PDB file of C-alpha atoms and ligand atoms in Angstrom:
ATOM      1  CA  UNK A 836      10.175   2.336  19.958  1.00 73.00           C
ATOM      2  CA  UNK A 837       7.415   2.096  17.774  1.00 89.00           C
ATOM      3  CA  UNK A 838       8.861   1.218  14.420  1.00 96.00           C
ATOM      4  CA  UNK A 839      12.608   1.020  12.973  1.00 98.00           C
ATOM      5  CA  UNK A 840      14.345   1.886  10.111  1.00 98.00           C
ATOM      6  CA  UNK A 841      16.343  -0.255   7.345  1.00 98.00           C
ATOM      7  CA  UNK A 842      18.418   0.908   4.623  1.00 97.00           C
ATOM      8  CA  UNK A 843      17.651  -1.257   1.510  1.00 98.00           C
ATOM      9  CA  UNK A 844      19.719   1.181  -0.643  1.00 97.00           C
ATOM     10  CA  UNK A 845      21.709   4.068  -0.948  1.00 96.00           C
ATOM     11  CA  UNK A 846      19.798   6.453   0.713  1.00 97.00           C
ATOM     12  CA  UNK A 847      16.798   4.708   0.396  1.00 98.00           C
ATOM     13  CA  UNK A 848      15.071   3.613   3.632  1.00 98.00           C
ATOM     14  CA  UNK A 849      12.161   1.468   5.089  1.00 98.00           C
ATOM     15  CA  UNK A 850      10.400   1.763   8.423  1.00 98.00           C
ATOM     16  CA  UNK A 851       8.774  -0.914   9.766  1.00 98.00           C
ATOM     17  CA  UNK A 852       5.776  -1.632  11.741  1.00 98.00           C
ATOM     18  CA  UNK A 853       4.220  -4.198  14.193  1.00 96.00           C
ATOM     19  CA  UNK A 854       1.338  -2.454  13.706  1.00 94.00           C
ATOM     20  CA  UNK A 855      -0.257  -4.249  11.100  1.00 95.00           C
ATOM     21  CA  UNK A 856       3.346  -5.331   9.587  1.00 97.00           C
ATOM     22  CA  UNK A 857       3.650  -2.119   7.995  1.00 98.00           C
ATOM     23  CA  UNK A 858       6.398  -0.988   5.420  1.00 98.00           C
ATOM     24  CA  UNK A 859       6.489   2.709   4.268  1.00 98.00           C
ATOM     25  CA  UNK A 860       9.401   4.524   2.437  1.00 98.00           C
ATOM     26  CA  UNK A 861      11.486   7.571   2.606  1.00 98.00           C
ATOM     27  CA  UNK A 862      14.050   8.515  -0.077  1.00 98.00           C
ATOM     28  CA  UNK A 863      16.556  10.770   1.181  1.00 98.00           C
ATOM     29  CA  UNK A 864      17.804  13.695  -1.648  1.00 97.00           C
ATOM     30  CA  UNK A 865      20.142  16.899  -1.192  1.00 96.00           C
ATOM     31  CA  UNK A 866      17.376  19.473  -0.147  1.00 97.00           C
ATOM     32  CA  UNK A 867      14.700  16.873  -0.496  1.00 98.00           C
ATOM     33  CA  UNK A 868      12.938  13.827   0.319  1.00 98.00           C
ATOM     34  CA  UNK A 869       9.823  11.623  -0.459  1.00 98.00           C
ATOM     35  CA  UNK A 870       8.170  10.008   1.818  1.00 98.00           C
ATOM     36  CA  UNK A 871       6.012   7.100   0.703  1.00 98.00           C
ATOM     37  CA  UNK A 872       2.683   6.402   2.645  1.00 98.00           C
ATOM     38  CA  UNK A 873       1.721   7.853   6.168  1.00 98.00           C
ATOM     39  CA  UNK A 874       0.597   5.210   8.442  1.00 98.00           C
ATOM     40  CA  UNK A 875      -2.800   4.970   9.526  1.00 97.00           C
ATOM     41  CA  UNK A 876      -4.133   7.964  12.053  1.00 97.00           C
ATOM     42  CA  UNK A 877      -3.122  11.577  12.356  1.00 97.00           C
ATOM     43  CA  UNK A 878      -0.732  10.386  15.608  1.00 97.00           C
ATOM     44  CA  UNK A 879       0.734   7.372  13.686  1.00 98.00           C
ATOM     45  CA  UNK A 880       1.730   9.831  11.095  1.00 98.00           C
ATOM     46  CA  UNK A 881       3.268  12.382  13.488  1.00 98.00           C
ATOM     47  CA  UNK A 882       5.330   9.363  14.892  1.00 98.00           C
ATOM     48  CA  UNK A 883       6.077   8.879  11.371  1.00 98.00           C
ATOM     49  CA  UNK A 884       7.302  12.980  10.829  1.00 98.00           C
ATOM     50  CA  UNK A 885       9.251  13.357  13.674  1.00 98.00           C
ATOM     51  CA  UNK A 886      11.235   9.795  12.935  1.00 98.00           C
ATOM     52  CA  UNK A 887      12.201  11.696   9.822  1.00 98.00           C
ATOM     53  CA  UNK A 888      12.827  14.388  11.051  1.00 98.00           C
ATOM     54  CA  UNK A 889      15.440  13.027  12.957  1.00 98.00           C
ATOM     55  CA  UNK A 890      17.131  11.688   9.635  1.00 98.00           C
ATOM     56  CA  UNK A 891      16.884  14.964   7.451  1.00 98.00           C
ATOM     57  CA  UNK A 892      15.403  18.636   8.179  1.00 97.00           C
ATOM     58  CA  UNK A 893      14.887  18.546   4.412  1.00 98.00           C
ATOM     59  CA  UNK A 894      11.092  19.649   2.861  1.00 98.00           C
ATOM     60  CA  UNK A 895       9.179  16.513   2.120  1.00 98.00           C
ATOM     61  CA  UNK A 896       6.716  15.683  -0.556  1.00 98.00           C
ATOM     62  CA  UNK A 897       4.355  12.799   0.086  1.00 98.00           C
ATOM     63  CA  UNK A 898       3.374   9.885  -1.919  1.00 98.00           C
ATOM     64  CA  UNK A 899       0.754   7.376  -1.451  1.00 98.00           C
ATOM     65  CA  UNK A 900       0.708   4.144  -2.700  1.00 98.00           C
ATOM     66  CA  UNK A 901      -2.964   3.703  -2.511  1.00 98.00           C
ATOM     67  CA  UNK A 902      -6.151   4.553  -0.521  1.00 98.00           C
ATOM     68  CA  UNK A 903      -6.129   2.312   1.826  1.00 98.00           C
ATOM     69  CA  UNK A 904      -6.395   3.808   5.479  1.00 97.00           C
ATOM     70  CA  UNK A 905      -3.204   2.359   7.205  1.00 98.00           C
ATOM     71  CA  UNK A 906      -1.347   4.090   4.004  1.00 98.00           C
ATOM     72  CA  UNK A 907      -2.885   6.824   3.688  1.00 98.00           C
ATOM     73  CA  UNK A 908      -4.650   8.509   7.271  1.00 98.00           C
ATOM     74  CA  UNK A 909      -1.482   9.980   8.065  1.00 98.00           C
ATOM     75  CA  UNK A 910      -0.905  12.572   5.737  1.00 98.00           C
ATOM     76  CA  UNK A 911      -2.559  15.445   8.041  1.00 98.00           C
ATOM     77  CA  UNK A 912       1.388  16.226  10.324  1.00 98.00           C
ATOM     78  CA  UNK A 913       3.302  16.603   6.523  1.00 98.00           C
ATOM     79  CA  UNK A 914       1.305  19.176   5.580  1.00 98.00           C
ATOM     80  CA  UNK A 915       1.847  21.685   4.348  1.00 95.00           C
ATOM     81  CA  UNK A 916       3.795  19.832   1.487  1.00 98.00           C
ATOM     82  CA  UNK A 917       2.437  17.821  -2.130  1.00 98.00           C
ATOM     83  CA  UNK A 918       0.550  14.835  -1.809  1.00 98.00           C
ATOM     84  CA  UNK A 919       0.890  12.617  -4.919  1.00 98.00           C
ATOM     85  CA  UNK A 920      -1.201   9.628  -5.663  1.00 98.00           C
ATOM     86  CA  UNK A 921      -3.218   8.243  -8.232  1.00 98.00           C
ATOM     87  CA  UNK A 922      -6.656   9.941  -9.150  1.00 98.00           C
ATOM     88  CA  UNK A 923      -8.894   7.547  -7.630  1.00 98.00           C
ATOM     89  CA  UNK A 924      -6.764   7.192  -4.605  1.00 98.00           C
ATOM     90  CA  UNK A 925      -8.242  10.827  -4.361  1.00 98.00           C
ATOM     91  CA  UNK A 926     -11.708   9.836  -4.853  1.00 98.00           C
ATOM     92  CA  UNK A 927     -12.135   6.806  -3.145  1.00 98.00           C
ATOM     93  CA  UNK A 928     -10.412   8.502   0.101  1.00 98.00           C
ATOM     94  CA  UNK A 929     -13.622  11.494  -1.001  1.00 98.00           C
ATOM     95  CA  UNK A 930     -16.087   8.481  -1.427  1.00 97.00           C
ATOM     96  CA  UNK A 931     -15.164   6.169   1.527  1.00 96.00           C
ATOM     97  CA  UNK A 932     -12.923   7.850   4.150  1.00 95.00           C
ATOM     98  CA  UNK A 933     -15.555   8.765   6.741  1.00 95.00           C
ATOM     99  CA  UNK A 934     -17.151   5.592   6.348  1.00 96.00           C
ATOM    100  CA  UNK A 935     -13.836   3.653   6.967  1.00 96.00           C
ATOM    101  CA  UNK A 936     -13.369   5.973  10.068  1.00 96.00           C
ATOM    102  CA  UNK A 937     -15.725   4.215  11.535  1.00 96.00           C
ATOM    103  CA  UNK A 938     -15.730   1.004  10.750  1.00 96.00           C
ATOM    104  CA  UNK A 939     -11.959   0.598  12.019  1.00 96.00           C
ATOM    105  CA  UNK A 940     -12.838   2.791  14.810  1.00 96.00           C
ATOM    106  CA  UNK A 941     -15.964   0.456  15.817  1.00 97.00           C
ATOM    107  CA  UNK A 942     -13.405  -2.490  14.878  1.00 96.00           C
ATOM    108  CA  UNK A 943     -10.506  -1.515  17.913  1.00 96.00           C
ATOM    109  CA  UNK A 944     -13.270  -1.039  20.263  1.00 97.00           C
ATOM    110  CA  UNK A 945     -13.951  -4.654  19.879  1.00 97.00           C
ATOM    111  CA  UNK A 946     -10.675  -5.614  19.938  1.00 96.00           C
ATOM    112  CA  UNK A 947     -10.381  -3.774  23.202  1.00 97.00           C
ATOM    113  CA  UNK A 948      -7.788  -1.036  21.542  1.00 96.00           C
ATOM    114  CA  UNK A 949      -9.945   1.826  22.571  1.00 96.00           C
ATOM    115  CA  UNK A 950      -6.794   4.465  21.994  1.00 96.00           C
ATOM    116  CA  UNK A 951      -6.539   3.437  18.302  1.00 95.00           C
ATOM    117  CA  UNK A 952     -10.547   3.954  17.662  1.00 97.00           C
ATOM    118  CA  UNK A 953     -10.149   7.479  19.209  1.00 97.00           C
ATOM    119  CA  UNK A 954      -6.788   8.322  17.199  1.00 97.00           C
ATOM    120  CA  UNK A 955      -8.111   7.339  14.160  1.00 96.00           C
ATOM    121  CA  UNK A 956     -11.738   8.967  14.530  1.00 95.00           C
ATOM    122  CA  UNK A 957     -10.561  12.325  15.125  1.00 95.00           C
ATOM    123  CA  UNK A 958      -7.937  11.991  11.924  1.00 97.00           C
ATOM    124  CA  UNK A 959      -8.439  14.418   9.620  1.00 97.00           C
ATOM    125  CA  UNK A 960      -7.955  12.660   5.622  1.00 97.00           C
ATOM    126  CA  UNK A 961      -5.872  14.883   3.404  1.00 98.00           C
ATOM    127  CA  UNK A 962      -6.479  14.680  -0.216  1.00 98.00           C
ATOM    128  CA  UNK A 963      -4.199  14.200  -2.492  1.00 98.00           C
ATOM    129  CA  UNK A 964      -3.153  17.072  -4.250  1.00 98.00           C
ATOM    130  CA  UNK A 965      -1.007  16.279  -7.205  1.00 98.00           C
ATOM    131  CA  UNK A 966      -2.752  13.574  -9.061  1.00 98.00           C
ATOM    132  CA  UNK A 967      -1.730  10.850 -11.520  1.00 98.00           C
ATOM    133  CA  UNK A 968      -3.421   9.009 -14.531  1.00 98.00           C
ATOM    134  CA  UNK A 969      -0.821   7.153 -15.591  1.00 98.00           C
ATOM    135  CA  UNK A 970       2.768   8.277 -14.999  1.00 98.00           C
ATOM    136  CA  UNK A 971       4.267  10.993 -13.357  1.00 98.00           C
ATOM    137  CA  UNK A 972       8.316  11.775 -12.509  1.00 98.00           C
ATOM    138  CA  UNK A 973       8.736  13.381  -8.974  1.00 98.00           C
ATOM    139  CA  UNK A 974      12.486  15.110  -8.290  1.00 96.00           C
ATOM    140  CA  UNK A 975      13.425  15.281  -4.722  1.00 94.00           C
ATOM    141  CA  UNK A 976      16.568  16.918  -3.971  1.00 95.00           C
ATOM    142  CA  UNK A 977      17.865  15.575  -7.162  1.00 95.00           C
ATOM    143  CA  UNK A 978      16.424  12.664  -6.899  1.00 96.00           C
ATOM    144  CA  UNK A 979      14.139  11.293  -9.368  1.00 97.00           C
ATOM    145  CA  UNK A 980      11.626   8.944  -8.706  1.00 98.00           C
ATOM    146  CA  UNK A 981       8.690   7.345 -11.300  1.00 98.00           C
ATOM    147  CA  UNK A 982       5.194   7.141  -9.874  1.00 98.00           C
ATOM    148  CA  UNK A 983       3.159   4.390 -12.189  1.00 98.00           C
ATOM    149  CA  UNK A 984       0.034   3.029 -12.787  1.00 98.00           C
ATOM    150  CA  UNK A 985      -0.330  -0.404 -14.396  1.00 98.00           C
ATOM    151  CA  UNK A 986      -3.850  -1.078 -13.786  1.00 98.00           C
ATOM    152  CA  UNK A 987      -6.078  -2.464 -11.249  1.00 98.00           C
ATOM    153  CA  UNK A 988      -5.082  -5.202  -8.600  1.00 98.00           C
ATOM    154  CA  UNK A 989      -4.920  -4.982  -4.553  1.00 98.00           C
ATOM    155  CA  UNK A 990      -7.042  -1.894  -5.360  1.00 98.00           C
ATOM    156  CA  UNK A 991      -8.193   0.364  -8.525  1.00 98.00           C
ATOM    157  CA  UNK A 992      -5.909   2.876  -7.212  1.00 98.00           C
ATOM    158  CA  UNK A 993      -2.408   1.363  -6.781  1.00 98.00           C
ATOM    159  CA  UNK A 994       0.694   3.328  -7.404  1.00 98.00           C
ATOM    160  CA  UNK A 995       4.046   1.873  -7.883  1.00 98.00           C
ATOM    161  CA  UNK A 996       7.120   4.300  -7.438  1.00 98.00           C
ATOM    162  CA  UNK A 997      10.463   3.306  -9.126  1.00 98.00           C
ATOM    163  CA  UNK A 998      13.993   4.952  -7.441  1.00 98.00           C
ATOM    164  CA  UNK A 999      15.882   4.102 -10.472  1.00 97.00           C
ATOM    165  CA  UNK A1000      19.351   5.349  -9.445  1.00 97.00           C
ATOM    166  CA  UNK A1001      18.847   3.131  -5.826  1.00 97.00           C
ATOM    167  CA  UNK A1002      17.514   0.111  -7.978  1.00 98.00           C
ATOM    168  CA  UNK A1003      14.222   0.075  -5.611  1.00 98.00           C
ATOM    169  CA  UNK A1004      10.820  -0.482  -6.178  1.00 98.00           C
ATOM    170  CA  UNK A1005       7.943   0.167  -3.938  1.00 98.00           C
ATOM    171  CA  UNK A1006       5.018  -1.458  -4.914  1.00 98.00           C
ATOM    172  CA  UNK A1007       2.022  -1.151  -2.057  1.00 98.00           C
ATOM    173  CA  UNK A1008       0.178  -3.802  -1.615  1.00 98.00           C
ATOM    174  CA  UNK A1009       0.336  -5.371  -5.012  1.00 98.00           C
ATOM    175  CA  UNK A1010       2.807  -7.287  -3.229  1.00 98.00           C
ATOM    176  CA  UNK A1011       2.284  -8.619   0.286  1.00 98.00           C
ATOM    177  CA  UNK A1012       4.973 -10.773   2.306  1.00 98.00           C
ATOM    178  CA  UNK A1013       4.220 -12.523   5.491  1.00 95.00           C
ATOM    179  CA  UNK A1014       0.554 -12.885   5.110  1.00 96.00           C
ATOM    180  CA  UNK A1015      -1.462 -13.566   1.832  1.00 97.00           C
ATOM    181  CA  UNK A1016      -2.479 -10.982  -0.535  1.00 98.00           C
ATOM    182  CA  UNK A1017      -5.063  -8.743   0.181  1.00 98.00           C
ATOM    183  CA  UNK A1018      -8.734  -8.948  -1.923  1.00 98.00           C
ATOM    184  CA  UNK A1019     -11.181  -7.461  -0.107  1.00 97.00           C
ATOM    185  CA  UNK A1020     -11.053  -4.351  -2.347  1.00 97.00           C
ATOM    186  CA  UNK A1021      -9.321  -6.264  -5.470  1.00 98.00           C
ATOM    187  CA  UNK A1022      -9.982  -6.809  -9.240  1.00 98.00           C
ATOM    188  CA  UNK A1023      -8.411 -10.628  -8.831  1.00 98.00           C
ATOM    189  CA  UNK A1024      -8.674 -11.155 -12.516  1.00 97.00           C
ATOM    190  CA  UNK A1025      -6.439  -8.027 -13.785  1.00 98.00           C
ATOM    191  CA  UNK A1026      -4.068  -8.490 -10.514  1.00 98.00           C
ATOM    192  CA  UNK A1027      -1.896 -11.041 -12.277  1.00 98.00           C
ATOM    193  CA  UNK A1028      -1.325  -8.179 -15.036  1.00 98.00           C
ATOM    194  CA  UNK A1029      -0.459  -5.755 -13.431  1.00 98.00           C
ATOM    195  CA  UNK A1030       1.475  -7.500 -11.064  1.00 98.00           C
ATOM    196  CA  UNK A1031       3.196  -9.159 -14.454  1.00 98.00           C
ATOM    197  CA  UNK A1032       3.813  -5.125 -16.027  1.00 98.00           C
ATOM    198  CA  UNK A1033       5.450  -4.569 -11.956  1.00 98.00           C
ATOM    199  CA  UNK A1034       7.980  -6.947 -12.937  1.00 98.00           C
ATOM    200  CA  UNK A1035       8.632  -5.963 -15.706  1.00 98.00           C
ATOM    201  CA  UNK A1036       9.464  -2.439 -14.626  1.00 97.00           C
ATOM    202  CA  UNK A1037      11.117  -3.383 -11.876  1.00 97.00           C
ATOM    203  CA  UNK A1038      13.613  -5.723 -13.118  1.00 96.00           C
ATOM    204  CA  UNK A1039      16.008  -7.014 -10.538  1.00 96.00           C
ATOM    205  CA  UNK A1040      15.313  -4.043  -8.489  1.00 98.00           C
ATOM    206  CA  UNK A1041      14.633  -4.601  -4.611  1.00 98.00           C
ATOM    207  CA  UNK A1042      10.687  -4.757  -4.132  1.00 98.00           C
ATOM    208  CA  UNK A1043       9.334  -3.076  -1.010  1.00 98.00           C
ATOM    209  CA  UNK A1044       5.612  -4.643  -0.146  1.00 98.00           C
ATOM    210  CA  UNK A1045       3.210  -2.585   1.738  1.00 98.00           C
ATOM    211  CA  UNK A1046       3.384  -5.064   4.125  1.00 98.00           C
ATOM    212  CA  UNK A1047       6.375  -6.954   5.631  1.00 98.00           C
ATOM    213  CA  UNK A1048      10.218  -7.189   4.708  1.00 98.00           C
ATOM    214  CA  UNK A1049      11.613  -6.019   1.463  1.00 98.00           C
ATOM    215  CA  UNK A1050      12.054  -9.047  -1.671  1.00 98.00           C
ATOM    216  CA  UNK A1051      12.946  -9.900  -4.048  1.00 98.00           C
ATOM    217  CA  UNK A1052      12.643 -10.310  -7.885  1.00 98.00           C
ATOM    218  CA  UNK A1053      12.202 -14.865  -7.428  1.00 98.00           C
ATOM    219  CA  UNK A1054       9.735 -13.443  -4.228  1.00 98.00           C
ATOM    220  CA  UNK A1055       7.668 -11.647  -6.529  1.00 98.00           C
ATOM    221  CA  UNK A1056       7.501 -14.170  -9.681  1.00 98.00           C
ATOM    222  CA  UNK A1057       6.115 -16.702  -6.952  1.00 98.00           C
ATOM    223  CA  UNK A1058       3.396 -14.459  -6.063  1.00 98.00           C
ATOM    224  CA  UNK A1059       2.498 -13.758  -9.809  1.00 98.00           C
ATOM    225  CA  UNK A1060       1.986 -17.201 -10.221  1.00 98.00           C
ATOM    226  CA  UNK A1061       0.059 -17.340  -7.249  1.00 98.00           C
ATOM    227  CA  UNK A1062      -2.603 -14.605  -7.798  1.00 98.00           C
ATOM    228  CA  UNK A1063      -2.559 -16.090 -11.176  1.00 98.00           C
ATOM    229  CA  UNK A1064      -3.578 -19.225 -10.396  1.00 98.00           C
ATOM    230  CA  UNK A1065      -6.599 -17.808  -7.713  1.00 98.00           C
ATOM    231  CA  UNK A1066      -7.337 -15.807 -11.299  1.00 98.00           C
ATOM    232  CA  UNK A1067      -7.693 -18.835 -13.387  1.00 98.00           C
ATOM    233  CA  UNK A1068      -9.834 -20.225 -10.125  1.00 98.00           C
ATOM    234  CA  UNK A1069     -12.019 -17.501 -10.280  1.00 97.00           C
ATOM    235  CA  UNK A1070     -12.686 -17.610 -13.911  1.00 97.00           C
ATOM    236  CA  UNK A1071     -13.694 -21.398 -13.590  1.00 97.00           C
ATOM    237  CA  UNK A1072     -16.230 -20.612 -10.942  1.00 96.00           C
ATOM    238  CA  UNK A1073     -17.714 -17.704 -13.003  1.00 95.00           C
ATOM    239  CA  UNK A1074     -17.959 -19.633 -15.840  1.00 95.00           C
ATOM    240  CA  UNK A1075     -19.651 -22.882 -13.413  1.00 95.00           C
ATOM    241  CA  UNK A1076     -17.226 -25.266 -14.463  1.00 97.00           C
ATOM    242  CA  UNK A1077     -15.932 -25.212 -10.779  1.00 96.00           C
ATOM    243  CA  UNK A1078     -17.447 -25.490  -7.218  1.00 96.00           C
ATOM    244  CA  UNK A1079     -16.800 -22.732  -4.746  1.00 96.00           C
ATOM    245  CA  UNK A1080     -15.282 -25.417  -2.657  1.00 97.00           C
ATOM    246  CA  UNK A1081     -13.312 -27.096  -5.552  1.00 98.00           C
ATOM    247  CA  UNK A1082     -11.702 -23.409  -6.047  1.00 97.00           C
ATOM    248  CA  UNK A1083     -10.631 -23.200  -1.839  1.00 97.00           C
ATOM    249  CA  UNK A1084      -8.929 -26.589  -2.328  1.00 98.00           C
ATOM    250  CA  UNK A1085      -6.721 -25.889  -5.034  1.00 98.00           C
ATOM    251  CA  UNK A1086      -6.209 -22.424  -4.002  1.00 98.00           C
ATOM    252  CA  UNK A1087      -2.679 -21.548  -3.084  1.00 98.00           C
ATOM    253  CA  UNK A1088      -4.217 -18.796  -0.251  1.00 98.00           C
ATOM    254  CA  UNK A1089      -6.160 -19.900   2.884  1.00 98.00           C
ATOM    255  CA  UNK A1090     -10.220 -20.475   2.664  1.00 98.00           C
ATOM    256  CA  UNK A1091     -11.080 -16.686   3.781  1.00 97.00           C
ATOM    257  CA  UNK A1092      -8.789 -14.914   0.802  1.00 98.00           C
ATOM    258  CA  UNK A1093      -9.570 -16.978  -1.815  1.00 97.00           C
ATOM    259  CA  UNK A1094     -13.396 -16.694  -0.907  1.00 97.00           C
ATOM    260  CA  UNK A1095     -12.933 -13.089  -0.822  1.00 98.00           C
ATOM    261  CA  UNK A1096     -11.505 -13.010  -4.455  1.00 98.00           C
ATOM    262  CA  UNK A1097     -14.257 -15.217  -5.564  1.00 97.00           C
ATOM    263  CA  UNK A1098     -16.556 -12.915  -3.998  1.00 96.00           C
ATOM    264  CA  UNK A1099     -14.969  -9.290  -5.859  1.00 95.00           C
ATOM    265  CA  UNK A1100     -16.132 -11.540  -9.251  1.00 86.00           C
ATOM    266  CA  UNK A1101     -17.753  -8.929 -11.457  1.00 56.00           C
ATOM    267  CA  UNK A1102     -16.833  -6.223  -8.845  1.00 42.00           C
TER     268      UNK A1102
HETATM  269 ZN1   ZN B1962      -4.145  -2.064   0.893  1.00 81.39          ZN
END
C-alpha cells in the first residue's frame, strides 16, 4: 500500500505519504467532496483517485494548496471536475511547470528512481480553473469550506482552506512537521505574517501541514517563532550588521535552510 488514510475529523480525512512525507486532504460531503492537492505525477494522482474512490463515488472538486509539483502534478485523473487555487498558483504552474518536469525528472535519474523521472515527464499539468485573489467559499455536498490567502510565505501562491464545521485547517506548506520549513521558493521576511494571520484564522482548529502528521495550535506557535526568528536573521544580514555565518549559528533550522532563506533576500 502506497499511502493510508487518517480521520482527523468528522468526515475529514488525511492520506499520507512516504513519498516525500506527503499529507493531502479529502473532505467527505452528501453528494460531494474536496479533495485537497494531487500528489506529484499523473500515476501518483490516479493512486490518489481510485483511493477515493473507494471512500465515496461522490463528484469531486479539487483544490490546491500551492504550485509546488508534489501538490499539484496530479490533477490530470480528476478531471473533468474544478480546480481551485490561488491565481499565481495558475501562473507559476504556466511559467515553470515544464521546466520543473525536468529538473525532478533529471533529479530521480540520479537518484537511480528511473520510474519516477518517466511518470512525472510524461504528466500532463492541469491549470487551475477557478481562481482566487483573496478569498473564496467552496460548498461540497453541503459542506462549506474557506479557501484564503494571507500573503506570501513557503511560496507567493499559498492557499489555506478552513473546514469550519470539522474545526480543520489545511495549511500547505506554510507549515511543515518532521523536517524544517521549506525556502527555496519563499519570501522569509513576510512568512512570519502570514503564518501569524494562519493562526489567527485557525484558532484551535487541527492544522494539517503539507508535509508530515497533523498539529497542533502550541505546534504551530513554535514554528511562528521560528521562521520569525530566521526573519529577524535575515534582516540583520541585509542590513550588514550580521555575518552569514553569525546568522547559521543562531538559526533555529540547519546550515542549508537558513542559507537558503538568506539567499531568497530581495527575491
Ligand atoms: Zn511546497
Amino acid at each position: 500500500m502506497e499511502g493510508h488514510w487518517i480521520e482527523v475529523a468528522d468526515r475529514v480525512l488525511v492520506r499520507r505519504y512516504a513519498e516525500l512525507d506527503l499529507s493531502v486532504g479529502l473532505v467527505l460531503g452528501d453528494g460531494g467532496c474536496l479533495v485537497i492537492d494531487t500528489r506529484g505525477d499523473e500515476r501518483q494522482g490516479a493512486e490518489l483517485a481510485a483511493e477515493v474512490r473507494r471512500i465515496t463515488l461522490d463528484p469531486w472538486t479539487v483544490v490546491l494548496t500551492h504550485a509546488h509539483f508534489d501538490h499539484s502534478f496530479g490533477t490530470r485523473p480528476f478531471m473533468e471536475c474544478p480546480v481551485w487555487a490561488h491565481e499565481d498558483c495558475r501562473a507559476d504552474l504556466v511559467a515553470d511547470g515544464a521546466e520543473t518536469k525536468e529538473a525532478w525528472a533529471r533529479r530521480y535519474r540520479e537518484q537511480g528512481r528511473p520510474d519516477m523521472a518517466a511518470d512525472v515527464e510524461k504528466t500532463e499539468i492541469v491549470l487551475p480553473d477557478r481562481l482566487v485573489t483573496d478569498r473564496a467559499e467552496v460548498t461540497a455536498g453541503g459542506r462549506r469550506a474557506v479557501l484564503s490567502y494571507l500573503g506570501r510565505g513557503h511560496s507567493r501562491c499559498d492557499l489555506v482552506i478552513a473546514v469550519p464545521d470539522a474545526g480543520v485547517v489545511f495549511a500547505g506548506d506554510l507549515v511543515e512537521n518532521g523536517a524544517p520549513p521549506a525556502y527555496a521558493d519563499a519570501f522569509p521576511l513576510e512568512w512570519p505574517d502570514t503564518l501569524g494571520g494562519l493562526l489567527g484564522l485557525a484558532g484551535d482548529a487541527v492544522v494539517v501541514p503539507g508535509h508530515g502528521d497533523p498539529v497542533d495550535r502550541a505546534f504551530v506557535t513554535a514554528q511562528h517563532a521560528e521562521i520569525e526568528a530566521v526573519a529577524g536573521l535575515c534582516r540583520e544580514v541585509a542590513a550588514g550588521r550580521m555575518s552569514r555565518e553569525e546568522a547559521v549559528r543562531r538559526s533555529p533550522y540547519p546550515e542549508d535552510t537558513t542559507l537558503t532563506a538568506l539567499d531568497r533576500l530581495g527575491g
